[in-house]
Amino acid sequence: MKILVTGGLGFIGSHTCVELLNANYEVVIIDNLSNSSIDVLDKIEEITSKKPKFYEIDVCDKEKVSVVFKENKIDAVIHFAGYKAVGESVSEPLKYYRNNLDSTLTLLEVMKEENCHNFVFSSSATVYGSPKELPIKEDFPLSTTNPYGTTKLMIERILADVSKADKDLSIIVLRYFNPIGAHKSGLIGEKPNGIPNNLMPYIVRVANKELPILSVFGNDYDTPDGTGVRDYIHVVDLAKGHIKALEKCVNFKGIEYYNLGTGTGYSVLDLVNTFEKVNNVEVPYKIVDRRPGDIAACYADPTKAYKELGFKAEYGIEDMCRDSYNFILKNKESHNN
Ligand code: UFG
């Protein structure tokens, strides 16, 4: 089967390409390199000994996307490409709505024209807003607190409508919890531009002495140690979830939604302490005010993905901390060489 992966050189996209190639799928990548680097293509080849076909184009460019479909008989699309910085989406909402919606609409139109019926969408636990209960199940009410999250929710609604109108379509919506970690090889991982917003990229930079101290956003939440609790999932597990989703896609029609998480919540301090222990480094931190818009706790009920996709996360928090740091160390070495 030939799979088109949009945003295939990004953090989750690149790990998914590796798992696809390992599972003997043919891979065609579209990426405009807006938040990724062309080197990742070589790293994917280094890990898998296979070279995916690559197009440096923008998914919003319908003519160019059509050419990709005409040059390749695409059986399924996994759509990762999109802007994802929560804070930036608040200050530049139009950029987020234009890009994230346009790219998805373009893909869906071209898929219809080219008779491609299988679509896996990269959604987020952000669509659950501030959940009233935990763990979070797929049928919980949906709401959002920022434009980034709203683009994910709007796309989910669009996909539901498209699925109703076209009975040939198979759509799987994957709602990711908090992906961290990196490939064991240390060749691919998360490389945010500028000062990181997310916890793990910040921790690794502090551990590496590139940033002086971690700010822990609040220790007065209603959680065991007062700091925010999240469901961290190893990016390689998350990538494998996409293979399971594809397997489901080809055997059903309609639309289905799945949480991809471990089902276990860890606090900010759990993550800091585990990181220090497994990597034998110090991560100095200070407690500061809560970050506006943050929720106390968020973790998945992963039962549906287990029962219907056969997906279960295998890596634990220690692996995630070790692999995140390994990626940074390996990349530091390659800078120095
Ligand atoms: N945190 C800190 N200090 C930091 C960064 C984060 O204490 O410097 C805390 C946050 O307050 C939160 C936890 O670490 O309690 C995790 O924060 P992240 O920014 O890493 O992740 P979020 O859960 O806020 O958001 C992530 C993605 C969103 C996605 C959401 C889905 O960034 O894109 O998960 O639930 F929508």
Short mmCIF file of C-alpha atoms and ligand atoms in Angstrom, two decimals:
data_model
loop_
_atom_site.label_atom_id
_atom_site.label_comp_id
_atom_site.label_asym_id
_atom_site.label_seq_id
_atom_site.Cartn_x
_atom_site.Cartn_y
_atom_site.Cartn_z
CA MET A 1 0.00 0.00 0.00
CA LYS A 2 1.18 3.51 -0.80
CA ILE A 3 0.65 6.07 1.96
CA LEU A 4 0.83 9.85 1.55
CA VAL A 5 2.14 11.46 4.74
CA THR A 6 1.70 15.23 4.98
CA GLY A 7 4.09 16.87 7.44
CA GLY A 8 6.14 13.69 7.22
CA LEU A 9 9.39 15.36 8.28
CA GLY A 10 7.93 16.78 11.51
CA PHE A 11 8.19 15.25 14.99
CA ILE A 12 5.31 12.77 14.89
CA GLY A 13 5.30 12.52 11.08
CA SER A 14 8.93 11.38 10.85
CA HIS A 15 8.49 8.68 13.49
CA THR A 16 5.37 7.49 11.71
CA CYS A 17 7.23 7.30 8.37
CA VAL A 18 9.82 5.06 10.07
CA GLU A 19 7.13 2.71 11.40
CA LEU A 20 5.35 2.67 8.02
CA LEU A 21 8.56 1.79 6.17
CA ASN A 22 9.41 -0.88 8.78
CA ALA A 23 5.97 -2.36 8.18
CA ASN A 24 6.67 -2.42 4.42
CA TYR A 25 4.30 0.35 3.37
CA GLU A 26 5.43 2.59 0.53
CA VAL A 27 5.72 6.18 1.75
CA VAL A 28 5.29 9.47 -0.10
CA ILE A 29 6.00 12.57 1.98
CA ILE A 30 4.73 16.11 1.44
CA ASP A 31 6.32 18.76 3.66
CA ASN A 32 6.89 22.48 3.12
CA LEU A 33 9.77 22.50 5.67
CA SER A 34 8.11 25.36 7.57
CA ASN A 35 8.82 23.65 10.91
CA SER A 36 11.08 20.79 9.89
CA SER A 37 14.39 20.14 8.21
CA ILE A 38 15.29 18.29 5.01
CA ASP A 39 18.00 16.35 6.93
CA VAL A 40 15.22 14.32 8.53
CA LEU A 41 14.67 12.62 5.17
CA ASP A 42 18.21 11.18 5.27
CA LYS A 43 17.76 10.15 8.91
CA ILE A 44 14.61 8.23 8.02
CA GLU A 45 16.61 6.47 5.32
CA GLU A 46 19.48 5.81 7.74
CA ILE A 47 17.10 4.15 10.22
CA THR A 48 15.07 2.09 7.75
CA SER A 49 17.45 1.67 4.79
CA LYS A 50 14.56 2.81 2.61
CA LYS A 51 14.11 6.16 0.93
CA PRO A 52 10.62 7.61 0.92
CA LYS A 53 9.56 9.73 -2.05
CA PHE A 54 9.60 13.41 -1.06
CA TYR A 55 7.81 16.51 -2.39
CA GLU A 56 8.69 19.92 -0.94
CA ILE A 57 5.29 21.50 -1.40
CA ASP A 58 2.57 23.17 0.63
CA VAL A 59 -0.55 21.08 1.20
CA CYS A 60 -2.64 24.19 0.55
CA ASP A 61 -1.37 24.23 -3.07
CA LYS A 62 -4.08 22.20 -4.79
CA GLU A 63 -2.41 21.99 -8.20
CA LYS A 64 0.78 20.58 -6.74
CA VAL A 65 -1.05 18.17 -4.44
CA SER A 66 -3.00 16.89 -7.48
CA VAL A 67 0.27 16.20 -9.27
CA VAL A 68 1.45 14.10 -6.33
CA PHE A 69 -1.73 11.99 -6.58
CA LYS A 70 -1.37 11.67 -10.36
CA GLU A 71 2.28 10.60 -10.09
CA ASN A 72 1.56 8.08 -7.32
CA LYS A 73 -1.36 5.76 -6.78
CA ILE A 74 -2.10 6.84 -3.21
CA ASP A 75 -4.12 4.33 -1.16
CA ALA A 76 -4.37 6.32 2.07
CA VAL A 77 -3.45 9.70 3.51
CA ILE A 78 -2.12 10.45 7.00
CA HIS A 79 -2.49 14.17 7.56
CA PHE A 80 -0.05 15.68 10.07
CA ALA A 81 0.81 18.99 8.38
CA GLY A 82 -0.42 21.97 10.36
CA TYR A 83 0.51 24.77 12.72
CA LYS A 84 0.50 23.68 16.35
CA ALA A 85 1.70 26.40 18.71
CA VAL A 86 -1.11 27.25 21.11
CA GLY A 87 0.23 30.71 22.08
CA GLU A 88 0.90 31.76 18.49
CA SER A 89 -2.60 30.67 17.52
CA VAL A 90 -4.00 33.14 20.05
CA SER A 91 -2.00 36.04 18.59
CA GLU A 92 -2.34 34.99 14.94
CA PRO A 93 -5.68 33.19 14.66
CA LEU A 94 -6.19 33.87 10.95
CA LYS A 95 -2.89 32.21 10.09
CA TYR A 96 -4.06 29.10 11.96
CA TYR A 97 -7.56 28.98 10.50
CA ARG A 98 -6.31 29.65 6.96
CA ASN A 99 -3.53 27.08 7.00
CA ASN A 100 -4.98 24.22 9.05
CA LEU A 101 -8.42 24.32 7.43
CA ASP A 102 -7.26 25.07 3.87
CA SER A 103 -4.74 22.24 3.84
CA THR A 104 -7.32 19.71 5.02
CA LEU A 105 -9.99 20.89 2.57
CA THR A 106 -7.47 20.75 -0.27
CA LEU A 107 -6.49 17.20 0.58
CA LEU A 108 -10.08 16.04 0.88
CA GLU A 109 -10.98 17.61 -2.48
CA VAL A 110 -8.04 16.03 -4.26
CA MET A 111 -8.74 12.66 -2.61
CA LYS A 112 -12.29 12.82 -3.93
CA GLU A 113 -11.12 13.70 -7.44
CA GLU A 114 -8.54 10.92 -7.40
CA ASN A 115 -10.72 8.24 -5.74
CA CYS A 116 -8.67 7.86 -2.60
CA HIS A 117 -10.91 6.82 0.29
CA ASN A 118 -8.74 6.34 3.37
CA PHE A 119 -7.87 9.23 5.67
CA VAL A 120 -6.16 9.32 9.07
CA PHE A 121 -6.27 12.67 10.85
CA SER A 122 -3.89 13.96 13.47
CA SER A 123 -6.18 15.49 16.11
CA SER A 124 -5.49 16.28 19.74
CA ALA A 125 -6.79 15.82 23.26
CA THR A 126 -7.15 19.60 23.18
CA VAL A 127 -10.64 19.00 21.68
CA TYR A 128 -11.85 17.84 25.13
CA GLY A 129 -11.32 21.37 26.51
CA SER A 130 -11.48 21.24 30.30
CA PRO A 131 -12.83 17.72 30.95
CA LYS A 132 -15.36 17.31 33.79
CA GLU A 133 -14.21 13.78 34.55
CA LEU A 134 -11.10 11.65 34.18
CA PRO A 135 -10.01 9.49 32.43
CA ILE A 136 -11.20 11.01 29.17
CA LYS A 137 -13.36 8.86 26.89
CA GLU A 138 -13.94 9.54 23.20
CA ASP A 139 -17.65 10.37 23.71
CA PHE A 140 -16.96 13.19 26.19
CA PRO A 141 -18.29 16.65 25.24
CA LEU A 142 -15.96 18.65 23.00
CA SER A 143 -14.89 22.27 23.36
CA THR A 144 -11.73 24.30 22.91
CA THR A 145 -9.89 27.14 24.60
CA ASN A 146 -7.67 28.50 21.81
CA PRO A 147 -7.68 28.87 17.99
CA TYR A 148 -5.25 25.98 17.49
CA GLY A 149 -7.62 23.65 19.32
CA THR A 150 -10.57 25.10 17.44
CA THR A 151 -8.92 24.27 14.10
CA LYS A 152 -8.63 20.63 15.25
CA LEU A 153 -12.25 20.55 16.36
CA MET A 154 -13.49 22.29 13.19
CA ILE A 155 -11.62 19.75 11.08
CA GLU A 156 -13.19 16.91 13.08
CA ARG A 157 -16.64 18.42 12.30
CA ILE A 158 -15.76 18.79 8.61
CA LEU A 159 -14.64 15.15 8.50
CA ALA A 160 -17.91 14.02 10.11
CA ASP A 161 -19.91 15.88 7.43
CA VAL A 162 -17.75 14.59 4.59
CA SER A 163 -18.11 11.06 5.93
CA LYS A 164 -21.92 11.38 5.99
CA ALA A 165 -21.95 12.61 2.40
CA ASP A 166 -19.55 10.04 0.96
CA LYS A 167 -20.21 6.50 2.08
CA ASP A 168 -17.02 5.20 0.44
CA LEU A 169 -14.81 7.10 2.87
CA SER A 170 -12.95 5.55 5.81
CA ILE A 171 -11.79 8.19 8.28
CA ILE A 172 -9.92 7.66 11.52
CA VAL A 173 -9.44 10.60 13.87
CA LEU A 174 -6.60 10.12 16.36
CA ARG A 175 -6.64 12.33 19.44
CA TYR A 176 -3.10 12.48 20.77
CA PHE A 177 -2.32 13.15 24.39
CA ASN A 178 1.22 14.47 25.11
CA PRO A 179 3.83 12.94 22.77
CA ILE A 180 7.45 13.04 24.00
CA GLY A 181 10.53 10.82 23.60
CA ALA A 182 12.41 10.15 20.39
CA HIS A 183 13.57 7.27 18.22
CA LYS A 184 16.05 4.99 20.05
CA SER A 185 18.73 5.74 17.45
CA GLY A 186 18.76 9.41 18.48
CA LEU A 187 18.57 10.30 14.78
CA ILE A 188 15.09 11.83 14.83
CA GLY A 189 13.25 13.65 17.59
CA GLU A 190 11.62 16.93 18.52
CA LYS A 191 13.41 20.13 17.51
CA PRO A 192 11.21 23.13 18.27
CA ASN A 193 12.27 26.49 16.85
CA GLY A 194 13.22 29.10 19.46
CA ILE A 195 12.32 28.83 23.15
CA PRO A 196 10.15 25.74 23.63
CA ASN A 197 6.58 26.05 24.92
CA ASN A 198 6.10 22.42 25.88
CA LEU A 199 7.45 20.80 28.99
CA MET A 200 9.80 18.06 27.71
CA PRO A 201 11.58 20.20 25.09
CA TYR A 202 12.12 22.79 27.84
CA ILE A 203 13.44 20.20 30.32
CA VAL A 204 16.01 18.87 27.83
CA ARG A 205 17.29 22.36 27.10
CA VAL A 206 17.68 23.09 30.82
CA ALA A 207 19.40 19.73 31.39
CA ASN A 208 21.72 20.61 28.54
CA LYS A 209 22.45 24.03 30.09
CA GLU A 210 21.08 25.86 27.05
CA LEU A 211 18.43 27.43 29.31
CA PRO A 212 19.08 28.28 32.97
CA ILE A 213 15.97 27.08 34.79
CA LEU A 214 12.57 25.47 34.22
CA SER A 215 9.51 27.43 35.30
CA VAL A 216 6.90 25.08 36.73
CA PHE A 217 3.54 26.68 36.01
CA GLY A 218 1.71 26.42 39.34
CA ASN A 219 1.84 24.00 42.28
CA ASP A 220 -1.64 24.69 43.63
CA TYR A 221 -3.68 22.50 41.29
CA ASP A 222 -5.94 19.80 42.68
CA THR A 223 -3.43 17.05 41.84
CA PRO A 224 -1.27 14.82 44.10
CA ASP A 225 1.71 17.24 44.19
CA GLY A 226 -0.13 20.37 43.02
CA THR A 227 1.52 20.51 39.58
CA GLY A 228 -0.24 19.81 36.27
CA VAL A 229 -0.84 16.18 35.31
CA ARG A 230 -0.68 14.92 31.70
CA ASP A 231 -0.73 11.63 29.81
CA TYR A 232 2.73 11.52 28.22
CA ILE A 233 3.07 8.98 25.40
CA HIS A 234 6.27 7.88 23.67
CA VAL A 235 6.29 9.20 20.10
CA VAL A 236 7.26 5.73 18.80
CA ASP A 237 4.16 4.26 20.45
CA LEU A 238 2.11 7.06 18.94
CA ALA A 239 3.61 6.35 15.52
CA LYS A 240 2.68 2.67 15.86
CA GLY A 241 -0.88 3.75 16.64
CA HIS A 242 -1.05 5.11 13.08
CA ILE A 243 -0.22 1.70 11.63
CA LYS A 244 -3.09 0.23 13.65
CA ALA A 245 -5.36 3.03 12.43
CA LEU A 246 -4.44 2.29 8.80
CA GLU A 247 -5.17 -1.40 9.28
CA LYS A 248 -8.61 -0.44 10.59
CA CYS A 249 -9.16 2.09 7.80
CA VAL A 250 -9.05 -0.47 5.03
CA ASN A 251 -11.59 -2.70 6.80
CA PHE A 252 -14.41 -0.29 7.55
CA LYS A 253 -16.40 2.65 6.16
CA GLY A 254 -17.40 5.74 8.11
CA ILE A 255 -15.62 7.76 10.77
CA GLU A 256 -14.15 6.68 14.11
CA TYR A 257 -12.35 8.57 16.88
CA TYR A 258 -9.60 7.17 19.12
CA ASN A 259 -7.59 8.46 22.05
CA LEU A 260 -3.89 7.70 21.77
CA GLY A 261 -2.53 7.88 25.29
CA THR A 262 -1.21 5.52 27.94
CA GLY A 263 -4.02 6.05 30.44
CA THR A 264 -1.58 7.14 33.15
CA GLY A 265 -1.07 10.72 34.29
CA TYR A 266 2.25 12.13 35.50
CA SER A 267 2.79 15.51 37.12
CA VAL A 268 5.35 18.09 36.04
CA LEU A 269 7.50 17.17 39.05
CA ASP A 270 7.16 13.42 38.30
CA LEU A 271 8.59 14.12 34.87
CA VAL A 272 11.40 16.35 36.19
CA ASN A 273 12.37 13.82 38.90
CA THR A 274 12.29 10.85 36.53
CA PHE A 275 14.32 12.77 33.95
CA GLU A 276 16.98 13.65 36.53
CA LYS A 277 17.16 10.08 37.80
CA VAL A 278 17.38 8.17 34.51
CA ASN A 279 19.74 10.64 32.85
CA ASN A 280 21.80 11.48 35.93
CA VAL A 281 21.53 15.22 35.30
CA GLU A 282 20.12 18.18 37.18
CA VAL A 283 17.07 20.09 36.05
CA PRO A 284 16.84 23.19 38.24
CA TYR A 285 13.31 24.55 38.50
CA LYS A 286 11.26 27.24 40.22
CA ILE A 287 7.55 27.39 40.87
CA VAL A 288 5.85 30.30 39.12
CA ASP A 289 2.22 31.32 38.49
CA ARG A 290 -0.13 29.07 36.57
CA ARG A 291 -0.01 29.44 32.78
CA PRO A 292 -3.28 30.95 31.53
CA GLY A 293 -5.49 28.37 29.79
CA ASP A 294 -3.84 25.32 31.42
CA ILE A 295 -5.98 22.62 33.00
CA ALA A 296 -5.10 20.70 36.18
CA ALA A 297 -5.12 17.19 34.77
CA CYS A 298 -5.70 15.38 31.50
CA TYR A 299 -5.30 11.68 30.79
CA ALA A 300 -6.89 9.23 28.42
CA ASP A 301 -9.07 6.22 28.78
CA PRO A 302 -7.19 4.17 26.14
CA THR A 303 -9.68 1.26 26.16
CA LYS A 304 -11.36 1.97 22.83
CA ALA A 305 -8.08 2.05 20.90
CA TYR A 306 -7.06 -1.19 22.62
CA LYS A 307 -10.31 -3.01 21.90
CA GLU A 308 -10.90 -1.79 18.35
CA LEU A 309 -7.39 -1.12 17.02
CA GLY A 310 -5.37 -3.49 19.19
CA PHE A 311 -3.24 -0.51 20.22
CA LYS A 312 -1.47 -0.36 23.57
CA ALA A 313 1.40 1.96 24.46
CA GLU A 314 4.47 -0.06 25.43
CA TYR A 315 7.02 2.49 26.60
CA GLY A 316 7.06 3.92 30.11
CA ILE A 317 7.95 7.35 31.40
CA GLU A 318 11.59 6.33 32.01
CA ASP A 319 12.05 5.35 28.34
CA MET A 320 10.47 8.64 27.30
CA CYS A 321 12.87 10.67 29.49
CA ARG A 322 15.90 8.65 28.38
CA ASP A 323 15.10 8.86 24.67
CA SER A 324 14.28 12.59 24.73
CA TYR A 325 17.68 13.32 26.28
CA ASN A 326 19.53 10.87 24.05
CA PHE A 327 18.25 12.74 21.00
CA ILE A 328 19.60 16.04 22.31
CA LEU A 329 22.97 14.53 23.23
CA LYS A 330 23.36 12.87 19.83
CA ASN A 331 22.52 16.09 18.06
CA LYS A 332 24.92 18.08 20.20
CA GLU A 333 27.66 15.63 19.14
CA SER A 334 26.84 16.04 15.47
CA HIS A 335 26.99 19.86 15.86
CA ASN A 336 30.46 19.60 17.37
CA ASN A 337 31.84 17.26 14.71
N1 UFG B 1 4.67 23.18 31.95
C1 UFG B 1 5.49 23.80 32.88
N2 UFG B 1 6.55 24.53 32.42
C2 UFG B 1 6.82 24.66 31.08
C3 UFG B 1 5.97 24.03 30.14
C4 UFG B 1 4.90 23.31 30.62
O1 UFG B 1 5.28 23.68 34.09
O2 UFG B 1 7.79 25.36 30.73
C5 UFG B 1 3.53 22.35 32.43
C6 UFG B 1 2.18 22.81 31.96
O3 UFG B 1 1.65 23.78 32.85
C7 UFG B 1 1.39 21.49 31.95
C8 UFG B 1 2.43 20.46 31.57
O4 UFG B 1 3.69 21.05 31.87
O5 UFG B 1 0.93 21.20 33.25
C9 UFG B 1 2.42 20.07 30.09
O6 UFG B 1 2.50 21.25 29.31
P1 UFG B 1 2.82 21.18 27.73
O7 UFG B 1 2.91 22.60 27.26
O8 UFG B 1 3.98 20.29 27.48
O9 UFG B 1 1.55 20.44 27.13
P2 UFG B 1 -0.01 20.82 27.20
O10 UFG B 1 -0.68 19.68 27.88
O11 UFG B 1 -0.24 22.16 27.73
O12 UFG B 1 -0.40 20.89 25.66
C10 UFG B 1 -0.12 19.80 24.81
C11 UFG B 1 0.16 20.32 23.40
C12 UFG B 1 -1.08 20.90 22.78
C13 UFG B 1 -2.19 19.92 22.84
C14 UFG B 1 -2.41 19.41 24.23
C15 UFG B 1 -3.38 18.28 24.20
O13 UFG B 1 1.13 21.35 23.44
O14 UFG B 1 -0.81 21.14 21.42
O15 UFG B 1 -1.19 18.91 24.79
O16 UFG B 1 -3.86 17.97 25.43
F1 UFG B 1 -3.31 20.50 22.42
#
